[in-house]
Tab-separated table of C-alpha atoms in Angstrom:
chain	number	residue	atom	x	y	z
A	1	MET	CA	-41.341	-13.096	-7.027
A	2	LYS	CA	-39.959	-11.619	-3.798
A	3	LYS	CA	-36.770	-13.704	-4.054
A	4	THR	CA	-36.329	-12.643	-7.685
A	5	ASP	CA	-36.733	-8.989	-6.737
A	6	ILE	CA	-34.082	-9.355	-4.005
A	7	LEU	CA	-31.647	-11.035	-6.416
A	8	ASP	CA	-32.231	-8.271	-8.977
A	9	LYS	CA	-31.479	-5.621	-6.355
A	10	LEU	CA	-28.331	-7.436	-5.168
A	11	LEU	CA	-27.091	-7.717	-8.750
A	12	LYS	CA	-27.790	-4.045	-9.393
A	13	ILE	CA	-25.865	-3.067	-6.243
A	14	ALA	CA	-22.954	-5.404	-7.009
A	15	GLN	CA	-22.532	-3.883	-10.480
A	16	GLN	CA	-22.063	-0.345	-9.162
A	17	PRO	CA	-18.654	0.886	-10.428
A	18	TYR	CA	-17.814	2.315	-6.994
A	19	LEU	CA	-18.131	-1.089	-5.321
A	20	ILE	CA	-15.702	-2.578	-7.834
A	21	PHE	CA	-13.321	0.311	-7.129
A	22	ALA	CA	-13.681	-0.024	-3.335
A	23	SER	CA	-13.276	-3.776	-3.444
A	24	SER	CA	-10.037	-3.549	-5.404
A	25	LEU	CA	-8.704	-0.942	-2.966
A	26	GLU	CA	-9.617	-2.790	0.203
A	27	GLU	CA	-8.705	-6.243	-1.035
A	28	LYS	CA	-5.046	-5.463	-0.373
A	29	PRO	CA	-3.902	-2.433	1.666
A	30	ASP	CA	-1.808	0.089	-0.246
A	31	ASN	CA	1.613	0.332	1.404
A	32	THR	CA	2.011	3.973	0.414
A	33	PHE	CA	-1.121	5.084	2.257
A	34	GLU	CA	-0.471	2.631	5.099
A	35	THR	CA	2.854	4.417	5.585
A	36	LEU	CA	1.089	7.779	5.735
A	37	LYS	CA	-1.337	6.381	8.320
A	38	LEU	CA	1.562	5.174	10.453
A	39	LEU	CA	3.297	8.549	10.265
A	40	ALA	CA	0.058	10.274	11.263
A	41	SER	CA	-0.390	8.054	14.317
A	42	GLU	CA	3.179	7.742	15.652
A	43	ASP	CA	6.127	10.036	16.349
A	44	GLU	CA	9.810	9.418	15.626
A	45	VAL	CA	9.088	6.872	12.887
A	46	THR	CA	12.167	5.371	11.269
A	47	ALA	CA	12.455	3.396	8.037
A	48	GLY	CA	12.993	0.317	10.191
A	49	ARG	CA	9.703	0.935	11.994
A	50	ILE	CA	7.923	1.263	8.634
A	51	ALA	CA	9.439	-2.030	7.459
A	52	GLU	CA	8.295	-3.705	10.675
A	53	TYR	CA	4.806	-2.211	10.451
A	54	LEU	CA	4.267	-3.192	6.804
A	55	ASP	CA	6.204	-6.455	7.128
A	56	ILE	CA	8.272	-5.716	4.032
A	57	LYS	CA	11.973	-5.497	3.141
A	58	PRO	CA	13.943	-2.329	3.968
A	59	SER	CA	14.695	-1.860	0.257
A	60	SER	CA	10.944	-1.704	-0.434
A	61	VAL	CA	10.538	0.898	2.307
A	62	THR	CA	13.232	3.027	0.675
A	63	GLN	CA	11.261	3.019	-2.576
A	64	ILE	CA	8.069	3.998	-0.765
A	65	ILE	CA	9.802	6.881	1.023
A	66	LYS	CA	11.361	8.130	-2.229
A	67	LYS	CA	7.958	8.001	-3.938
A	68	LEU	CA	6.344	9.976	-1.112
A	69	GLU	CA	9.216	12.472	-1.054
A	70	SER	CA	8.791	13.055	-4.795
A	71	VAL	CA	5.275	14.376	-4.164
A	72	GLU	CA	6.339	16.180	-0.969
A	73	ALA	CA	4.134	13.976	1.211
A	74	VAL	CA	6.980	13.136	3.628
A	75	LYS	CA	10.463	14.326	4.440
A	76	ARG	CA	13.448	12.780	6.165
A	77	VAL	CA	14.960	14.663	9.089
A	78	LYS	CA	17.396	14.002	11.915
A	79	SER	CA	15.854	13.004	15.224
A	80	ASP	CA	15.927	15.696	17.906
A	81	SER	CA	16.769	13.101	20.533
A	82	ASP	CA	19.541	11.385	18.532
A	83	ALA	CA	21.171	13.089	15.541
A	84	ARG	CA	22.442	9.718	14.321
A	85	VAL	CA	18.874	8.579	13.682
A	86	THR	CA	16.894	9.652	10.607
A	87	ILE	CA	13.142	9.778	10.984
A	88	VAL	CA	10.380	10.118	8.406
A	89	VAL	CA	7.946	12.972	8.972
A	90	LEU	CA	4.519	13.546	7.475
A	91	THR	CA	4.184	16.914	5.709
A	92	ASP	CA	1.060	19.022	5.315
A	93	ASN	CA	0.779	17.699	1.740
A	94	GLY	CA	0.948	14.146	3.059
A	95	ARG	CA	-1.748	14.827	5.632
A	96	GLU	CA	-3.989	16.329	2.949
A	97	SER	CA	-3.434	13.282	0.719
A	98	LEU	CA	-4.293	10.954	3.582
A	99	ASN	CA	-7.467	12.874	4.370
A	100	ALA	CA	-8.458	12.914	0.695
A	101	GLN	CA	-7.956	9.155	0.427
A	102	GLY	CA	-10.122	8.621	3.496
A	103	ASN	CA	-12.820	10.905	2.096
A	104	ILE	CA	-12.923	8.935	-1.164
A	105	SER	CA	-13.500	5.665	0.664
A	106	ASN	CA	-15.630	6.762	3.595
A	107	GLY	CA	-17.619	9.420	1.735
A	108	PHE	CA	-19.170	6.902	-0.636
A	109	LYS	CA	-19.875	4.475	2.194
A	110	ASP	CA	-21.579	7.166	4.249
A	111	GLU	CA	-23.838	8.085	1.339
A	112	MET	CA	-24.504	4.469	0.438
A	113	PHE	CA	-25.710	3.635	3.949
A	114	ASN	CA	-27.350	6.998	4.571
A	115	GLY	CA	-30.449	6.624	6.744
A	116	PHE	CA	-29.504	3.208	8.158
A	117	SER	CA	-29.341	2.900	11.925
A	118	ASP	CA	-26.634	0.822	13.597
A	119	GLU	CA	-29.250	-1.834	14.368
A	120	GLU	CA	-30.363	-1.957	10.730
A	121	LEU	CA	-26.750	-2.279	9.564
A	122	ASP	CA	-26.220	-5.140	12.024
A	123	SER	CA	-29.340	-6.881	10.722
A	124	LEU	CA	-28.338	-6.333	7.087
A	125	ASN	CA	-24.867	-7.704	7.778
A	126	GLU	CA	-26.376	-10.769	9.457
A	127	TYR	CA	-28.721	-11.435	6.524
A	128	LEU	CA	-25.900	-11.070	3.993
A	129	GLU	CA	-23.678	-13.398	6.029
A	130	ARG	CA	-26.421	-16.015	5.992
A	131	LEU	CA	-26.824	-15.581	2.238
A	132	GLU	CA	-23.045	-15.834	1.756
A	133	ASN	CA	-22.945	-19.004	3.852
A	134	ASN	CA	-25.752	-20.502	1.799
A	135	ILE	CA	-24.054	-19.915	-1.546
A	136	SER	CA	-20.736	-21.218	-0.173
A	137	SER	CA	-22.219	-24.428	1.175
A	138	GLU	CA	-21.468	-27.845	-0.295
A	139	LYS	CA	-25.156	-28.318	-1.002
A	140	PHE	CA	-25.298	-25.172	-3.140
A	141	LEU	CA	-22.006	-25.883	-4.943
A	142	ASN	CA	-23.102	-29.456	-5.644
A	143	LYS	CA	-26.268	-28.067	-7.188
A	144	ILE	CA	-24.224	-25.729	-9.407
A	145	GLU	CA	-22.070	-28.642	-10.500
A	146	ALA	CA	-25.090	-30.828	-11.235
A	147	ILE	CA	-27.040	-28.174	-13.124
A	148	PHE	CA	-24.342	-26.392	-15.087
A	149	GLY	CA	-22.115	-29.405	-15.705
A	150	ASP	CA	-24.616	-31.230	-17.891
A	151	ASP	CA	-23.565	-30.104	-21.389
A	152	LYS	CA	-26.182	-32.211	-23.164
A	153	ASN	CA	-28.936	-30.715	-21.082
A	154	TRP	CA	-27.707	-27.186	-21.837
A	155	GLU	CA	-27.376	-27.950	-25.522
A	156	HIS	CA	-31.019	-28.993	-25.412
A	157	PHE	CA	-31.989	-25.801	-23.550
A	158	GLY	CA	-29.981	-23.721	-26.021
A	159	LYS	CA	-31.962	-25.106	-28.945
A	160	MET	CA	-35.201	-24.138	-27.233
A	161	SER	CA	-34.018	-20.701	-26.108
A	162	ALA	CA	-30.759	-18.928	-26.940
A	163	ARG	CA	-31.216	-16.909	-23.754
A	164	PHE	CA	-30.394	-19.935	-21.572
A	165	GLY	CA	-27.184	-20.626	-23.467
A	166	ARG	CA	-26.042	-17.006	-23.349
A	167	ALA	CA	-26.744	-16.755	-19.612
A	168	ARG	CA	-24.712	-19.903	-18.932
A	169	GLU	CA	-21.801	-18.684	-21.076
A	170	GLN	CA	-21.848	-15.344	-19.288
A	171	MET	CA	-21.711	-17.060	-15.897
A	172	MET	CA	-18.895	-19.390	-16.981
A	173	GLY	CA	-16.750	-16.488	-18.140
A	174	HIS	CA	-17.472	-14.181	-15.206
A	175	ARG	CA	-14.551	-13.411	-12.881
A	176	PHE	CA	-15.589	-14.036	-9.302
A	177	GLY	CA	-14.052	-12.533	-6.163
A	178	GLY	CA	-12.190	-15.611	-5.090
A	179	PHE	CA	-11.514	-17.517	-8.187
A	180	GLY	CA	-11.479	-15.884	-11.574
A	181	GLY	CA	-14.456	-17.592	-13.199
A	182	PHE	CA	-15.105	-21.097	-14.503
A	183	ASN	CA	-13.066	-20.279	-17.600
A	184	GLY	CA	-10.320	-18.543	-15.576
A	185	GLU	CA	-7.247	-19.962	-13.904
A	186	TYR	CA	-9.056	-23.117	-12.788
A	187	GLY	CA	-9.091	-24.480	-16.346
A	188	GLY	CA	-12.774	-24.272	-17.164
A	189	PHE	CA	-15.667	-25.976	-15.438
A	190	GLU	CA	-13.866	-29.305	-15.075
A	191	GLY	CA	-10.922	-27.536	-13.441
A	192	TRP	CA	-13.299	-25.788	-11.068
A	193	LYS	CA	-14.794	-29.115	-10.035
A	194	LYS	CA	-11.346	-30.614	-9.444
A	195	GLY	CA	-10.359	-27.559	-7.397
A	196	ARG	CA	-13.406	-28.036	-5.176
A	197	ARG	CA	-12.485	-31.632	-4.414
A	198	LYS	CA	-8.914	-30.982	-3.291
């Protein structure tokens, strides 16, 4: 019962809309806000420095700067030390936007982990890492393949209880963090199995 209760709590946490939002934001850094962070931390920042920092093409940097200029988050000015050089400067609006973005992300995290000590967070992280390692292991994945790959067995279960069939279908169609679900880009369950064996 204790293991079931833990799984129920994990599922309830994972389905929080904020976590989906935060995951999509942090999965890939946003170049616009990364540019604002750079401008807030360094002086005399040129477009070339932004391109180097973000590891993107200069043409992409130009688009980012234009987008930020359109909302008055940055402005381009001549360098005081060399009038031939144009630098990108963070405006007050840009600083406010950067702070607001940080508050959105960090504010929820602070509330979510309110009351946890650093030691408790370390312990929680360790437990979750162990759980993640367990469900990523060959032993666990082999068990998934053996249990959920037997169509005849599931057809039999489905006749006894529609709940089993619905739960399996829901799992097969679910989009997971690394791979888009058994019915996603891997070409169904068989495709998933082939992908595992590469």
